[in-house]
Coordinates of N, CA, C and O in Angstrom, one line a residue:
M1 N 20.0 14.1 -42.7 CA 20.0 15.2 -41.7 C 19.2 14.8 -40.5 O 18.1 14.4 -40.6
R2 N 19.8 14.9 -39.3 CA 19.0 14.5 -38.1 C 18.1 15.7 -37.7 O 18.3 16.8 -37.9
E3 N 17.1 15.3 -36.9 CA 16.1 16.2 -36.4 C 16.7 16.9 -35.2 O 17.5 16.3 -34.4
E4 N 16.3 18.2 -35.0 CA 16.7 18.9 -33.8 C 15.9 18.5 -32.6 O 14.7 18.4 -32.7
L5 N 16.6 18.3 -31.5 CA 15.9 18.1 -30.2 C 15.2 19.3 -29.7 O 15.8 20.4 -29.8
I6 N 14.0 19.2 -29.2 CA 13.2 20.3 -28.7 C 13.1 20.3 -27.2 O 12.6 19.3 -26.6
M7 N 13.8 21.2 -26.5 CA 13.7 21.3 -25.0 C 13.0 22.6 -24.7 O 12.7 23.4 -25.5
L8 N 12.7 22.7 -23.4 CA 12.0 23.9 -22.9 C 12.9 25.2 -23.1 O 14.1 25.1 -22.9
T9 N 12.3 26.3 -23.3 CA 13.0 27.5 -23.5 C 13.0 28.3 -22.1 O 12.3 28.0 -21.2
A10 N 13.8 29.3 -22.0 CA 13.9 30.1 -20.8 C 12.5 30.8 -20.5 O 12.1 30.9 -19.4
A11 N 11.8 31.2 -21.6 CA 10.5 31.8 -21.4 C 9.5 30.8 -20.8 O 8.7 31.1 -19.9
E12 N 9.6 29.5 -21.3 CA 8.7 28.5 -20.8 C 9.0 28.2 -19.3 O 8.1 27.9 -18.5
L13 N 10.3 28.2 -19.0 CA 10.7 28.0 -17.6 C 10.4 29.1 -16.7 O 10.5 28.9 -15.4
A14 N 10.2 30.3 -17.2 CA 10.0 31.5 -16.4 C 11.2 31.7 -15.4 O 11.0 31.8 -14.2
V15 N 12.4 31.7 -16.0 CA 13.6 31.7 -15.2 C 13.7 32.9 -14.2 O 14.4 32.8 -13.2
G16 N 13.1 34.0 -14.6 CA 13.2 35.1 -13.7 C 12.3 35.0 -12.5 O 12.5 35.7 -11.5
K17 N 11.3 34.1 -12.5 CA 10.4 33.9 -11.4 C 10.7 32.8 -10.5 O 10.2 32.7 -9.4
C18 N 11.4 31.8 -11.1 CA 11.7 30.6 -10.2 C 13.1 30.2 -10.4 O 13.7 30.4 -11.4
H19 N 13.7 29.7 -9.3 CA 15.1 29.4 -9.3 C 15.2 27.8 -9.1 O 14.6 27.2 -8.2
P20 N 15.9 27.2 -10.1 CA 16.0 25.8 -10.0 C 16.8 25.3 -8.7 O 17.6 26.0 -8.2
T21 N 16.4 24.1 -8.3 CA 17.0 23.4 -7.2 C 17.7 22.2 -7.7 O 17.1 21.4 -8.4
S22 N 19.0 22.1 -7.4 CA 19.8 20.9 -7.9 C 19.5 19.7 -6.9 O 19.4 19.9 -5.7
F23 N 19.4 18.5 -7.5 CA 19.4 17.3 -6.7 C 20.8 17.1 -6.1 O 21.8 17.3 -6.8
P24 N 20.9 16.6 -4.9 CA 22.3 16.3 -4.3 C 23.0 15.2 -5.2 O 24.2 15.3 -5.4
E25 N 22.2 14.3 -5.6 CA 22.7 13.2 -6.5 C 21.7 13.1 -7.7 O 20.5 13.1 -7.4
P26 N 22.2 12.9 -8.9 CA 21.3 12.6 -10.0 C 20.4 11.5 -9.7 O 20.8 10.5 -9.1
R27 N 19.1 11.5 -10.2 CA 18.1 10.5 -9.9 C 17.7 9.9 -11.3 O 17.5 10.6 -12.2
R28 N 17.7 8.5 -11.3 CA 17.3 7.9 -12.6 C 15.8 8.0 -12.8 O 15.0 7.8 -11.9
V29 N 15.5 8.4 -14.0 CA 14.1 8.7 -14.4 C 13.9 8.2 -15.9 O 14.8 8.1 -16.6
Y30 N 12.6 8.0 -16.2 CA 12.2 7.9 -17.6 C 11.7 9.3 -17.9 O 11.0 9.9 -17.2
A31 N 12.0 9.8 -19.1 CA 11.6 11.1 -19.5 C 11.2 11.1 -21.0 O 11.8 10.3 -21.8
W32 N 10.2 11.8 -21.4 CA 9.9 12.0 -22.8 C 10.7 13.2 -23.3 O 10.7 14.3 -22.7
I33 N 11.3 13.0 -24.5 CA 12.0 14.1 -25.2 C 11.3 14.2 -26.5 O 10.8 13.2 -27.1
R34 N 11.3 15.4 -27.0 CA 10.6 15.7 -28.3 C 11.5 16.1 -29.4 O 12.5 16.8 -29.2
F35 N 11.2 15.6 -30.6 CA 11.8 16.1 -31.8 C 10.6 16.7 -32.6 O 9.4 16.5 -32.2
L36 N 10.9 17.3 -33.7 CA 9.8 17.9 -34.5 C 8.7 16.9 -34.9 O 7.6 17.1 -34.9
S37 N 9.2 15.7 -35.4 CA 8.2 14.7 -35.9 C 7.8 13.6 -34.9 O 6.9 12.8 -35.2
K38 N 8.4 13.5 -33.7 CA 8.1 12.5 -32.8 C 8.5 12.8 -31.4 O 9.3 13.7 -31.2
A39 N 8.0 12.0 -30.5 CA 8.5 12.0 -29.1 C 8.9 10.6 -28.7 O 8.3 9.7 -29.2
I40 N 10.0 10.5 -27.9 CA 10.5 9.2 -27.5 C 10.7 9.2 -26.0 O 11.0 10.3 -25.4
R41 N 10.5 8.1 -25.4 CA 10.7 7.9 -23.9 C 12.1 7.3 -23.7 O 12.4 6.3 -24.3
I42 N 12.9 8.0 -22.9 CA 14.3 7.5 -22.7 C 14.5 7.4 -21.2 O 13.8 7.9 -20.3
Q43 N 15.6 6.6 -20.8 CA 16.1 6.6 -19.5 C 17.1 7.7 -19.3 O 18.0 7.9 -20.2
S44 N 17.0 8.5 -18.3 CA 17.9 9.6 -18.1 C 18.2 9.9 -16.6 O 17.7 9.1 -15.8
H45 N 18.9 10.9 -16.3 CA 19.1 11.3 -14.9 C 18.5 12.7 -14.7 O 18.8 13.6 -15.5
S46 N 17.7 12.9 -13.6 CA 17.2 14.2 -13.3 C 18.3 14.9 -12.4 O 18.9 14.3 -11.5
I47 N 18.6 16.1 -12.8 CA 19.7 16.8 -12.0 C 19.3 18.1 -11.3 O 20.0 18.6 -10.5
A48 N 18.1 18.6 -11.7 CA 17.6 19.8 -11.1 C 16.1 19.9 -11.4 O 15.6 19.2 -12.2
Y49 N 15.4 20.8 -10.6 CA 14.0 20.9 -10.8 C 13.5 22.3 -10.4 O 14.1 23.0 -9.7
T50 N 12.3 22.6 -10.9 CA 11.5 23.7 -10.5 C 10.1 23.2 -10.1 O 9.9 22.0 -10.2
R51 N 9.2 24.1 -9.8 CA 7.8 23.7 -9.6 C 7.2 23.0 -10.8 O 6.3 22.1 -10.7
T52 N 7.6 23.3 -12.0 CA 6.9 22.8 -13.2 C 7.8 22.1 -14.2 O 7.3 21.5 -15.1
A53 N 9.1 22.0 -13.9 CA 10.0 21.4 -14.9 C 11.2 20.6 -14.2 O 11.5 20.9 -13.0
V54 N 11.8 19.7 -15.0 CA 12.9 19.0 -14.5 C 14.1 19.1 -15.5 O 13.8 18.9 -16.7
K55 N 15.3 19.3 -15.1 CA 16.4 19.3 -15.9 C 17.0 17.9 -16.0 O 17.2 17.3 -14.9
I56 N 17.1 17.3 -17.2 CA 17.6 15.9 -17.3 C 18.9 15.9 -18.1 O 19.3 16.8 -18.9
R57 N 19.7 14.9 -17.8 CA 21.0 14.6 -18.5 C 20.8 13.2 -19.1 O 20.4 12.3 -18.4
F58 N 21.1 13.1 -20.4 CA 20.9 11.8 -21.1 C 21.8 11.7 -22.3 O 22.4 12.7 -22.7
L59 N 21.8 10.5 -22.8 CA 22.6 10.2 -24.0 C 21.6 10.3 -25.1 O 20.6 9.5 -25.2
E60 N 21.7 11.3 -26.0 CA 20.8 11.4 -27.1 C 20.8 10.2 -28.0 O 21.9 9.9 -28.5
P61 N 19.7 9.5 -28.1 CA 19.7 8.2 -28.8 C 20.2 8.2 -30.2 O 20.9 7.3 -30.7
L62 N 19.9 9.2 -31.0 CA 20.2 9.2 -32.4 C 21.6 9.5 -32.7 O 22.1 9.0 -33.7
I63 N 22.3 10.2 -31.9 CA 23.7 10.6 -32.2 C 24.7 10.2 -31.1 O 25.9 10.5 -31.2
K64 N 24.2 9.6 -30.0 CA 25.1 9.1 -28.9 C 25.9 10.2 -28.3 O 27.1 10.0 -28.1
V65 N 25.3 11.3 -28.1 CA 26.0 12.5 -27.5 C 25.3 12.8 -26.2 O 24.1 12.8 -26.1
Q66 N 26.1 13.1 -25.1 CA 25.5 13.5 -23.8 C 24.9 14.9 -23.9 O 25.5 15.8 -24.4
R67 N 23.6 15.0 -23.5 CA 22.9 16.3 -23.6 C 22.3 16.6 -22.2 O 22.0 15.7 -21.4
E68 N 21.9 17.8 -22.0 CA 21.1 18.3 -20.9 C 20.1 19.2 -21.4 O 20.3 19.9 -22.3
G69 N 18.9 19.2 -20.7 CA 17.9 20.1 -21.1 C 16.7 20.0 -20.1 O 16.6 19.1 -19.3
W70 N 15.8 20.9 -20.3 CA 14.6 21.0 -19.4 C 13.4 20.4 -20.1 O 13.2 20.7 -21.3
V71 N 12.6 19.6 -19.3 CA 11.3 19.1 -19.8 C 10.3 19.4 -18.8 O 10.6 19.6 -17.6
W72 N 9.0 19.3 -19.1 CA 7.9 19.6 -18.2 C 7.9 18.5 -17.1 O 8.3 17.3 -17.4
L73 N 7.6 18.8 -15.9 CA 7.6 17.9 -14.8 C 6.8 16.6 -15.1 O 7.2 15.5 -14.8
N74 N 5.6 16.7 -15.8 CA 4.8 15.6 -16.1 C 5.3 14.7 -17.2 O 4.8 13.7 -17.6
F75 N 6.5 15.1 -17.8 CA 7.2 14.3 -18.8 C 8.1 13.3 -18.2 O 8.8 12.5 -18.9
V76 N 8.2 13.3 -16.8 CA 9.2 12.5 -16.1 C 8.6 11.6 -15.1 O 7.6 12.0 -14.4
A77 N 9.1 10.4 -15.0 CA 8.6 9.4 -14.0 C 9.9 8.7 -13.4 O 10.8 8.4 -14.2
P78 N 9.9 8.4 -12.1 CA 11.0 7.7 -11.5 C 11.2 6.3 -12.1 O 10.2 5.6 -12.4
V79 N 12.5 5.9 -12.2 CA 12.8 4.5 -12.5 C 12.6 3.7 -11.2 O 13.1 4.1 -10.2
P80 N 11.9 2.6 -11.3 CA 11.7 1.8 -10.1 C 13.0 1.4 -9.4 O 14.0 1.1 -10.2
H81 N 13.1 1.3 -8.1 CA 14.3 1.0 -7.4 C 14.6 -0.4 -7.3 O 15.7 -0.8 -6.9
D82 N 13.6 -1.3 -7.5 CA 13.8 -2.7 -7.4 C 14.6 -3.3 -8.5 O 14.1 -3.4 -9.7
P83 N 15.9 -3.7 -8.3 CA 16.7 -4.2 -9.4 C 16.3 -5.5 -10.0 O 16.6 -5.9 -11.1
T84 N 15.4 -6.3 -9.3 CA 14.9 -7.5 -9.8 C 13.7 -7.3 -10.7 O 13.3 -8.3 -11.4
N85 N 13.2 -6.1 -10.7 CA 12.0 -5.9 -11.6 C 12.4 -5.0 -12.7 O 12.5 -3.8 -12.5
S86 N 12.6 -5.6 -13.9 CA 13.0 -4.8 -15.0 C 11.8 -4.4 -15.9 O 12.0 -4.0 -17.0
V87 N 10.6 -4.6 -15.4 CA 9.4 -4.3 -16.2 C 9.0 -2.8 -16.0 O 9.0 -2.3 -14.9
D88 N 8.8 -2.1 -17.1 CA 8.3 -0.8 -17.1 C 6.8 -0.9 -17.2 O 6.2 -1.3 -18.2
P89 N 6.1 -0.4 -16.1 CA 4.7 -0.6 -16.1 C 3.9 0.2 -17.1 O 2.8 -0.1 -17.5
E90 N 4.6 1.2 -17.7 CA 3.9 1.9 -18.8 C 4.2 1.5 -20.2 O 3.8 2.0 -21.2
D91 N 5.1 0.4 -20.3 CA 5.5 -0.1 -21.6 C 4.9 -1.5 -21.8 O 5.4 -2.4 -21.2
P92 N 3.9 -1.6 -22.6 CA 3.3 -3.0 -22.8 C 4.3 -4.0 -23.4 O 4.0 -5.2 -23.3
D93 N 5.4 -3.5 -24.1 CA 6.3 -4.5 -24.7 C 7.4 -4.9 -23.7 O 8.3 -5.7 -24.1
S94 N 7.4 -4.3 -22.5 CA 8.5 -4.6 -21.6 C 8.3 -6.0 -21.0 O 7.2 -6.4 -20.7
E95 N 9.4 -6.7 -20.8 CA 9.3 -8.0 -20.2 C 10.2 -8.1 -19.0 O 11.3 -7.5 -18.9
K96 N 9.8 -8.9 -18.0 CA 10.6 -9.2 -16.9 C 11.7 -10.2 -17.2 O 11.4 -11.2 -17.9
Q97 N 12.9 -9.9 -16.9 CA 14.1 -10.8 -17.2 C 14.3 -11.8 -16.1 O 14.0 -11.6 -15.0

């Protein structure tokens, strides 16, 4: 049995108080997603944001299904734009190709 993905709830987003803004084009980002027993960092696309959260679209790694959901803003970092630099500065196991 697979673990359920944990994304932010409407209460955490305070949807009545803030209105999400969509990005004109999705932006490539690294994002942390949570499961009950672990958190993993994935590459995804940010598609909307609020002051405190980002909506991401990603391929769920365990079941290979496209998903969307909200994560806290500090769970997201932009993917570097330099195509010749494949090193993730936050990943000590990352290697430049």
